[in-house]
XYZ file of C-alpha atoms in Angstrom:
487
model
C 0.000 0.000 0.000
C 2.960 2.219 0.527
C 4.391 1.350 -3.205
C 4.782 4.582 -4.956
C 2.328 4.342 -7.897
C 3.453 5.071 -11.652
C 3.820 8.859 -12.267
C 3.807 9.742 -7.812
C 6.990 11.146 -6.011
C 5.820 8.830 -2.840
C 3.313 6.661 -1.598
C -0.544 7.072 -1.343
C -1.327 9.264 1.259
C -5.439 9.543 2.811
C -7.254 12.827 1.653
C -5.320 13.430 -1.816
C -6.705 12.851 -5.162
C -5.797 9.865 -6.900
C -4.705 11.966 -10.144
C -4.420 9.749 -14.198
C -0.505 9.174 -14.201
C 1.512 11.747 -16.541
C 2.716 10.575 -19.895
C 5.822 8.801 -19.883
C 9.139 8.988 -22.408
C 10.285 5.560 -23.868
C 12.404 5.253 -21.113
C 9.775 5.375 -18.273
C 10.129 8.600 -16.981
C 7.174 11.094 -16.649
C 7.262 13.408 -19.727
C 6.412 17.561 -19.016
C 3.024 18.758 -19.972
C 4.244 20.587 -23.228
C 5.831 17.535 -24.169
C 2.878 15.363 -23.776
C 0.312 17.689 -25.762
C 3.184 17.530 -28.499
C 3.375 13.541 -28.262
C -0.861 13.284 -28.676
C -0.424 15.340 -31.539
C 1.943 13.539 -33.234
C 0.135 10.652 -32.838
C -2.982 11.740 -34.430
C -0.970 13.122 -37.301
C 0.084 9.761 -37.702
C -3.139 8.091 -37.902
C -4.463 9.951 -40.496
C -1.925 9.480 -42.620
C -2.561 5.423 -42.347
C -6.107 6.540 -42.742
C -6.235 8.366 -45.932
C -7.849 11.879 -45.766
C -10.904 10.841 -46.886
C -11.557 8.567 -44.006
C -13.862 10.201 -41.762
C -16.550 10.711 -44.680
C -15.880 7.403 -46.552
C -13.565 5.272 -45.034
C -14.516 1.938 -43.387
C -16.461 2.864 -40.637
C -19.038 5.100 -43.135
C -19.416 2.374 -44.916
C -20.106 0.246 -42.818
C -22.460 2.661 -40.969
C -24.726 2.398 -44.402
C -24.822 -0.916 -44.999
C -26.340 -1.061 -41.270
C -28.348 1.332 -41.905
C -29.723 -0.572 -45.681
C -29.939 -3.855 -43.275
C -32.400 -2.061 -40.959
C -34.533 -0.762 -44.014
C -34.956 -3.942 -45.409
C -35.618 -5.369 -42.017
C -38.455 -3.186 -41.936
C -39.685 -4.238 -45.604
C -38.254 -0.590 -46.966
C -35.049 -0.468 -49.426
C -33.378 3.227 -50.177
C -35.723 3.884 -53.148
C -39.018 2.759 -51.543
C -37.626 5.618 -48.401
C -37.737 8.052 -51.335
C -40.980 7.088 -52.711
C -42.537 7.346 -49.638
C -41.202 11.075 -49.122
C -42.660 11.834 -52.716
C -45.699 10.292 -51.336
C -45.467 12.651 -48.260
C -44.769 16.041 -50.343
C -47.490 15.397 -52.770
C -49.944 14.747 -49.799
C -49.043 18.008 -48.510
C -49.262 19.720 -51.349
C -53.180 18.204 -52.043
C -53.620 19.477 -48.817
C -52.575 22.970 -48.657
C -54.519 22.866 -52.389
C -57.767 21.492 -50.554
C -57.322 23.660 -47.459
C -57.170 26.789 -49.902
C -60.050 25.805 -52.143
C -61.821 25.499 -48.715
C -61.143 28.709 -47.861
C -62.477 30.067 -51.109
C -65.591 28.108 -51.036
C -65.948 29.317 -47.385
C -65.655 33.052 -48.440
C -67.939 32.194 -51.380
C -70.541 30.642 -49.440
C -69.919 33.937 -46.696
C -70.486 36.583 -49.459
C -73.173 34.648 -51.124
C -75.115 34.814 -47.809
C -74.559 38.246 -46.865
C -75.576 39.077 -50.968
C -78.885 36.714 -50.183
C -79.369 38.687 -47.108
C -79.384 42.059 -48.466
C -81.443 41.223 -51.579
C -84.158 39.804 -48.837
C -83.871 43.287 -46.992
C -83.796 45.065 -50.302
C -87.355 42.840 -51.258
C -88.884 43.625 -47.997
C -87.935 47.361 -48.208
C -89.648 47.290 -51.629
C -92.648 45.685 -49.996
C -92.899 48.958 -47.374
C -92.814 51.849 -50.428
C -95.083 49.973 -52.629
C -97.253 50.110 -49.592
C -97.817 53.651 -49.502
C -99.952 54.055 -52.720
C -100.416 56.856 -54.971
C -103.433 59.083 -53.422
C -106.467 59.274 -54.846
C -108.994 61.483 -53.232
C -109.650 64.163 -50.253
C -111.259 63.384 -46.638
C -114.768 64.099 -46.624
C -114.431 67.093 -44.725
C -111.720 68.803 -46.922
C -114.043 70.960 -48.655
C -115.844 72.535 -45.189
C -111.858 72.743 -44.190
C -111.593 74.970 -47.260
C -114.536 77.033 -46.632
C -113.664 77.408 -42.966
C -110.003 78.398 -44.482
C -110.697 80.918 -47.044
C -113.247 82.556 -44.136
C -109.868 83.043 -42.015
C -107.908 84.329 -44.681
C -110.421 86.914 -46.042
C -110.935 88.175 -42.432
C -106.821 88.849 -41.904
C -106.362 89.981 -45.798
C -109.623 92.033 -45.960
C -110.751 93.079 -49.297
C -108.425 92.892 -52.427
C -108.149 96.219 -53.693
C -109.124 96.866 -57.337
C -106.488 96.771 -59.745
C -104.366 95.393 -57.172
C -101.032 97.551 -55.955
C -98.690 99.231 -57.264
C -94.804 97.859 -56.646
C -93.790 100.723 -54.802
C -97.155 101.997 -53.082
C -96.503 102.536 -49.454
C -98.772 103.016 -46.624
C -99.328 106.328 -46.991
C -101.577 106.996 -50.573
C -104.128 104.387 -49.364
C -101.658 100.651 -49.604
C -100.811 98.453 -47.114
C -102.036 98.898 -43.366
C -100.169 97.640 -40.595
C -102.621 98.103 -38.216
C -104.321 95.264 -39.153
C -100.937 93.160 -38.535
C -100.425 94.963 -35.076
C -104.133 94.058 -34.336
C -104.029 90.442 -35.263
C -101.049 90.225 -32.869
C -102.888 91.313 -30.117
C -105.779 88.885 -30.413
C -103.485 86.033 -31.350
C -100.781 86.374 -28.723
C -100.535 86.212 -25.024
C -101.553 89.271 -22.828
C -98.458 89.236 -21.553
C -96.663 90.856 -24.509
C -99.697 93.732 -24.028
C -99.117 93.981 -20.147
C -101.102 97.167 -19.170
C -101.561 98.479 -15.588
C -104.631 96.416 -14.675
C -102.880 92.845 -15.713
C -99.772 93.944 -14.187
C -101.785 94.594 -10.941
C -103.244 90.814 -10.338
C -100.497 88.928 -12.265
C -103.565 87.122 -13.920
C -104.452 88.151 -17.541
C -107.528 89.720 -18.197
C -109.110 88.761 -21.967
C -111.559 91.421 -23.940
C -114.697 90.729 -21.914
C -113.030 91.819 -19.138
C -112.870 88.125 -17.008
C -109.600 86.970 -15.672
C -107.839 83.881 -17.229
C -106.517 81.760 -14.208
C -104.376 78.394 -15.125
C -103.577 76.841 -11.729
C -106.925 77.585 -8.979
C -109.586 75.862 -11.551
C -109.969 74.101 -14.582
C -113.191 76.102 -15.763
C -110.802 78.003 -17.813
C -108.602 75.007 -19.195
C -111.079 71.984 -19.926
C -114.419 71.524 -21.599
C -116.928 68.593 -21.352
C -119.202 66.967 -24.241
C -121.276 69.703 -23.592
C -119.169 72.505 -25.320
C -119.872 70.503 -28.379
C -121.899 68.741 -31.062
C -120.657 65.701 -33.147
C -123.442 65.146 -34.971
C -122.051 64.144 -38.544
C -124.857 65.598 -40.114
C -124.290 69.254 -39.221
C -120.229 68.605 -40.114
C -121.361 69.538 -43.744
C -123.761 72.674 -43.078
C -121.976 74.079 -39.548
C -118.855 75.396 -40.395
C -118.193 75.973 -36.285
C -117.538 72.264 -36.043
C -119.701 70.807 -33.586
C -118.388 73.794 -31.249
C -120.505 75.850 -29.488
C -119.549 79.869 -30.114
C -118.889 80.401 -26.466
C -116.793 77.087 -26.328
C -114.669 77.994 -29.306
C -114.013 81.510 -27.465
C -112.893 79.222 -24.321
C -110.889 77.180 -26.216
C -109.221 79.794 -27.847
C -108.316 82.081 -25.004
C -107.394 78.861 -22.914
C -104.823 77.874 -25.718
C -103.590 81.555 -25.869
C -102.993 82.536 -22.549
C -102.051 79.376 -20.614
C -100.743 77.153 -23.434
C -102.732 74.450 -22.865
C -106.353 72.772 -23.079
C -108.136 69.469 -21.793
C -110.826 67.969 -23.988
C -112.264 65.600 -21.841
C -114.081 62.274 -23.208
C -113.871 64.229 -26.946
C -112.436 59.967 -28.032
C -115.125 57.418 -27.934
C -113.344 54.330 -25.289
C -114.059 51.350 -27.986
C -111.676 53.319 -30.661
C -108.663 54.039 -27.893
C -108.939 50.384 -27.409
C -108.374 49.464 -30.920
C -105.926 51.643 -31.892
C -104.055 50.431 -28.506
C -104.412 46.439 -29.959
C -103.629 47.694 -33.145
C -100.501 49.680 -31.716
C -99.412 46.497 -29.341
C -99.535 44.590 -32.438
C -97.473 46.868 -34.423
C -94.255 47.494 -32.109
C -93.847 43.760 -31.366
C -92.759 43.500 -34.988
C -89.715 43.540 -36.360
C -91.059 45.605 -39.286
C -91.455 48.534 -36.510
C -88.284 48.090 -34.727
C -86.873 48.139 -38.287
C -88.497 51.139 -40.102
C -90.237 53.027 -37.259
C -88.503 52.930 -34.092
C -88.384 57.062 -33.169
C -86.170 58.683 -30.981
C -87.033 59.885 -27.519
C -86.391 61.829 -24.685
C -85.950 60.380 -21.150
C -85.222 57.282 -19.698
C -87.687 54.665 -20.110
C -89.655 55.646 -23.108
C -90.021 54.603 -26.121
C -91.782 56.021 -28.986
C -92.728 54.802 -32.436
C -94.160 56.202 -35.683
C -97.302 55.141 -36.655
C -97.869 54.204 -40.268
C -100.266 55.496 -42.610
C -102.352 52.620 -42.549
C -105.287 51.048 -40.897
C -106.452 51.634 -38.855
C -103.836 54.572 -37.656
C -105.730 56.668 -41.245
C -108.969 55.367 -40.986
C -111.439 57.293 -41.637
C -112.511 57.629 -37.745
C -109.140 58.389 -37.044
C -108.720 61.120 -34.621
C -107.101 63.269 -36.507
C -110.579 63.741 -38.335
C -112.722 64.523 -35.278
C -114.395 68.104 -36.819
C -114.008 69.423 -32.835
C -110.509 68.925 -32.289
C -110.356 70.147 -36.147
C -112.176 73.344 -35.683
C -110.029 74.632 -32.661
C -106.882 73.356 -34.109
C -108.074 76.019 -37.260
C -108.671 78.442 -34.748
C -105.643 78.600 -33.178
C -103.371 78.591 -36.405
C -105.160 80.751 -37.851
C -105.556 79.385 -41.359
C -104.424 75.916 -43.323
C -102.382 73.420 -41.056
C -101.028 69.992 -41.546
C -100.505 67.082 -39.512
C -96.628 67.301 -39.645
C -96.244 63.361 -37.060
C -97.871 60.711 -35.474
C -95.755 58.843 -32.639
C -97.144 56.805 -30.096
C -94.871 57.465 -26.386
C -94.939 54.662 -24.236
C -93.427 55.575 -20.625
C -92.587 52.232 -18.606
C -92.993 51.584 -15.055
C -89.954 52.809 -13.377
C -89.151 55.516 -15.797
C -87.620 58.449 -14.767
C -88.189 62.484 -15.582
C -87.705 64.512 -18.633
C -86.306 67.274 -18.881
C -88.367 70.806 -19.168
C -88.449 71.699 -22.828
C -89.661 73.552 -25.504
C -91.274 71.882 -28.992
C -88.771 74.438 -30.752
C -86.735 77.228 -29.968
C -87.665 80.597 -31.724
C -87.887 81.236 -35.453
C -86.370 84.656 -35.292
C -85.014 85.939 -32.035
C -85.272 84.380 -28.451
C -87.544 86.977 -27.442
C -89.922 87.139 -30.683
C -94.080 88.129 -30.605
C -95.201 85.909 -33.126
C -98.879 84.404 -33.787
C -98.352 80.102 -32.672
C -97.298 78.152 -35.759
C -97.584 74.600 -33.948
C -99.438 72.634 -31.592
C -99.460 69.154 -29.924
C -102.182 66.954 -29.065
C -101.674 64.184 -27.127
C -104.240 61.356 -26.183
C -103.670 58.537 -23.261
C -104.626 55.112 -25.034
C -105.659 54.546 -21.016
C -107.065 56.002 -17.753
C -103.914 58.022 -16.642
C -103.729 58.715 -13.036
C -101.472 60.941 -11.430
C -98.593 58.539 -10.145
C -98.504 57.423 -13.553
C -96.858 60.407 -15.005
C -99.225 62.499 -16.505
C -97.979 65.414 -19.040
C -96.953 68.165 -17.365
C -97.145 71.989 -17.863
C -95.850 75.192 -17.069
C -98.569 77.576 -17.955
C -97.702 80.548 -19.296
C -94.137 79.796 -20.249
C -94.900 80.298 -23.765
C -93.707 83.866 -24.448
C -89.963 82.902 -25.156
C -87.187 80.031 -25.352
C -86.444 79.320 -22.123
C -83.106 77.454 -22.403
C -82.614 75.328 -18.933
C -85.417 76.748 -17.425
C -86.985 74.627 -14.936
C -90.925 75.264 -13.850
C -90.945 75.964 -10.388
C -93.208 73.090 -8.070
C -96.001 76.066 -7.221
C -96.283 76.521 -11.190
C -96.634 72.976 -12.327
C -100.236 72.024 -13.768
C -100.946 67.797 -14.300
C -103.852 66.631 -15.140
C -104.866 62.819 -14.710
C -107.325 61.594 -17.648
C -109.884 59.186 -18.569
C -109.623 57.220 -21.695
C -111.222 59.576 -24.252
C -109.525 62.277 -23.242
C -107.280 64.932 -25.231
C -104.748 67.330 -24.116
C -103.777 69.913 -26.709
C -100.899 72.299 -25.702
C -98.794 75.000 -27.499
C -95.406 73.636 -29.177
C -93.191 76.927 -27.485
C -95.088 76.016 -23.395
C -92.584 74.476 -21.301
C -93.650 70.888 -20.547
C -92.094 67.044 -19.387
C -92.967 63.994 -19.244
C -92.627 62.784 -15.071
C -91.876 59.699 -13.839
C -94.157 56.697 -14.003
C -94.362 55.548 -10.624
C -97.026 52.847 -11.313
C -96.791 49.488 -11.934
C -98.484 49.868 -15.549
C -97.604 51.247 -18.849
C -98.796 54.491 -19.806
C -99.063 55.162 -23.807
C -100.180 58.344 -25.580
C -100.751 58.999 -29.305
C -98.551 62.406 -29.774
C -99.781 64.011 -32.865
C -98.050 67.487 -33.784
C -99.650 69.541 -35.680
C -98.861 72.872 -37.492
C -98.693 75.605 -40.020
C -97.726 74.959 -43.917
C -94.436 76.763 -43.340
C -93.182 75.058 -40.860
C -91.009 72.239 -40.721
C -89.755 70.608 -37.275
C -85.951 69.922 -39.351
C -84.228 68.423 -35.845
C -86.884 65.249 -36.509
C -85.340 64.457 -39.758
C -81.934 65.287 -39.573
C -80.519 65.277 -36.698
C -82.511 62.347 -35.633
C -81.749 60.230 -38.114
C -85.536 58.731 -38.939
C -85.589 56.368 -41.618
C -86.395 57.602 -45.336
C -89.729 55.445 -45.044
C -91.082 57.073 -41.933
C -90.509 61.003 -43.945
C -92.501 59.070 -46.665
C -95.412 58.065 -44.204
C -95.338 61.447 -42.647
C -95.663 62.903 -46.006
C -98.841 60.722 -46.438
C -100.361 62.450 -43.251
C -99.773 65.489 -44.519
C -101.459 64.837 -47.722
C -104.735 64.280 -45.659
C -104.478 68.649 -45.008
C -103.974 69.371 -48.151
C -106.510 69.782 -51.065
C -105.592 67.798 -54.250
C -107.957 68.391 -57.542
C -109.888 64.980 -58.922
């Protein structure tokens, strides 16, 4: 155990490394490092030159590495050629395949296109369908030619008498022309006291009309609503009493009602059996995706929703409201001459559904603070009893003289009126009203018709709104019901 070993300077002592002996010379003795990486190199140099130079690549041991490598292949059934036959096999198969996957594709996009092309020819066919609908008209309402008379009655009154010979371009008021005292006078009768505030309406705050009797708004509703018995609907006396059905003294209420406080109730003016069907018929209407298509309108406040009514049955019948010869006459009276029905929309405010803001129908034409005869009017009718928690219309009486941007009507001011179903609320398009809240655990819907003036165009409803081309053409088919067209 204590023998030196080959390549040690004494014996094996415990806790060294046994380290590989050093190279030795040929006569036994250890050979330095240098010396040793020199020897291993000059032996490798040596065996490739026995070798050959080509050895490593195709000397014996390649060779023999291949014929191994042929004796597994056959082994497994498979020579060299039928390897490379199979790889052919392999490329071509991919190459069918990235061919197939591609036509695929193509198909897939085909088939895509093809649908969304079927899709919009269906939509194109069904949009068809909807203008077809709206045929070419062919004939007035019954009562367009007592809406004439009635008319030309209001226009003579305002113009007077044509002179004869007519005017000369540049006759003035002086040598006998026009007479703007006329124009001064119609202002007075046709707009609110309050622009004509004189000591005595000043004094009470409450406006006083010609025969002397004070207008109130809020402390009773003698002044604001009328009953069936302001009024006549016999259908007979439509064609010989140009009043309407209205009594004198009614149309005188209506009128100063609609003037001074902005507003008017018409109660039970509906008969119940035709609220329910145009409610059924309305029910019917928005549950289809032709509505939610074509006529789903805009509204304000959270809630709501509102949608045009088509000119069809039984929205144009001929009992429609819009013909009722009362609501007719004092919607003549008020605008003074030939009107139109400008839209139809039916607001539905859900249980739940929170206020509107205060607004206007429209700002000004001219100037914020402009005196100007009304031009437009809405008329709204509950397709249901309408109690108060259910969110009856509400008005600001009075707030009709001027825009009144972010105004808000104080609580003391506010006027809401509960209804029965029948009922019609008619208000000016410049009062200040909002829809409230619907508290209730029912549905309250009301026809909204607007109504106004030829000149007059509400242009944020079609623009700004973005209605559907088909629901300008139905509107334009209301209108046409105003309007006289020869045989």
């Amino acid at each position: 155990p204590h023998r030196p070993l080959p390549g040690t300077r004494g014996p094996l002592k415990r806790g060294f490394e046994l380290r590989p002996p050093a190279a030795l010379s040929s006569d036994g003795h250890p050979m330095p490092k240098q010396a040793n990486i020199v020897a291993s190199m000059a032996r490798k140099r040596e065996k490739k030159n026995r070798s050959g130079p080509h050895t490593a690549v195709t000397g014996t041991k390649g060779k023999a590495g291949r014929r191994n490598k042929e004796r597994k292949g056959r082994a497994l059934g498979l020579s060299r050629n039928e390897g490379r036959g199979d790889f052919a096999i392999s490329c071509a198969s991919i190459v069918l395949l990235s061919v197939a996957i591609a036509l695929g594709a193509e198909a897939y996009r085909y088939r895509t296109k093809s649908l969304l092309l079927t899709r919009e020819l269906n939509k194109a066919k069904e949009e068809l369908e909807e203008y077809t609908k709206l045929y070419v008209r062919t004939g007035n309402p019954t009562w367009m030619p007592t809406q004439k008379i009635r008319s030309e009655k209001l226009r003579r009154k305002m113009e007077g008498d044509p002179k004869r010979g007519g005017y000369r371009a540049n006759e003035t008021v002086v040598n006998g022309g026009l007479d703007p005292k006329r124009w001064h006078s119609y202002l007075i009768d046709h707009t609110p006291l309050a622009f004509h505030a004189t000591a005595e309406t000043t004094a009470t705050g409450i406006p006083v009309d010609k025969d002397g009797n004070h207008v109130q708004c809020f402390e009773s509703l003698d002044h604001v609503a009328m009953t069936p018995k302001d009024w006549d609907q016999d259908p007979d006396r439509e064609r010989t009493f140009l009043g309407g059905g209205l009594k004198p003294q009614a149309r005188r209420k209506a009128a100063v009602a609609l003037k001074e406080c902005g507003f008017l109730a018409l109660d039970s003016l509906i008969s119940p059996k035709l609220i329910d069907n145009l409610r059924d018929a309305y029910e019917r209407f928005r549950e289809t995706e032709r509505a939610k298509r074509y006529f789903r309108y805009p509204c304000q406040g959270k809630g709501r929703v509102e949608f045009m009514l088509p000119f069809e049955p039984p929205f144009n019948n001929t009992d429609a409201p819009y013909h009722n010869p009362v609501l007719r006459q004092i919607l003549l009276d008020f605008l003074g001459g030939p009107y139109k029905l400008e839209l139809m929309t039916v607001i539905n405010s859900s249980p739940g559904s929170g206020d509107q803001r205060w607004h206007q129908g429209w700002r000004y034409l001219f100037h914020p603070d402009e005196q100007l005869p009304p031009y437009s009017i809405v008329v709204g009718i509950p397709l249901d009893d309408v109690s108060l928690d259910m969110g009856p219309t509400q008005f600001c009486p009075r707030r009709k003289l001027r825009f009144y941007h972010g105004f808000r009507c104080d609580e003391g001011e506010v006027v809401s009126l509960g209804s029965t179903k029948g009922s019609v609320l008619l208000f000016d398009y410049k009062l200040l009203h909002r829809g409230p809240a619907n508290h209730s655990p029912r549905f309250r819907p009301m026809i909204s018709m607007v109504f106004s003036k030829m000149f007059f165009v509400n242009s944020e409803a079609y623009v700004n709104r973005g209605i559907s081309l088909l629901q300008t053409l139905h509107q334009r088919r209301y209108w046409e019901e105003f309007v006289w067209h020869p045989e």
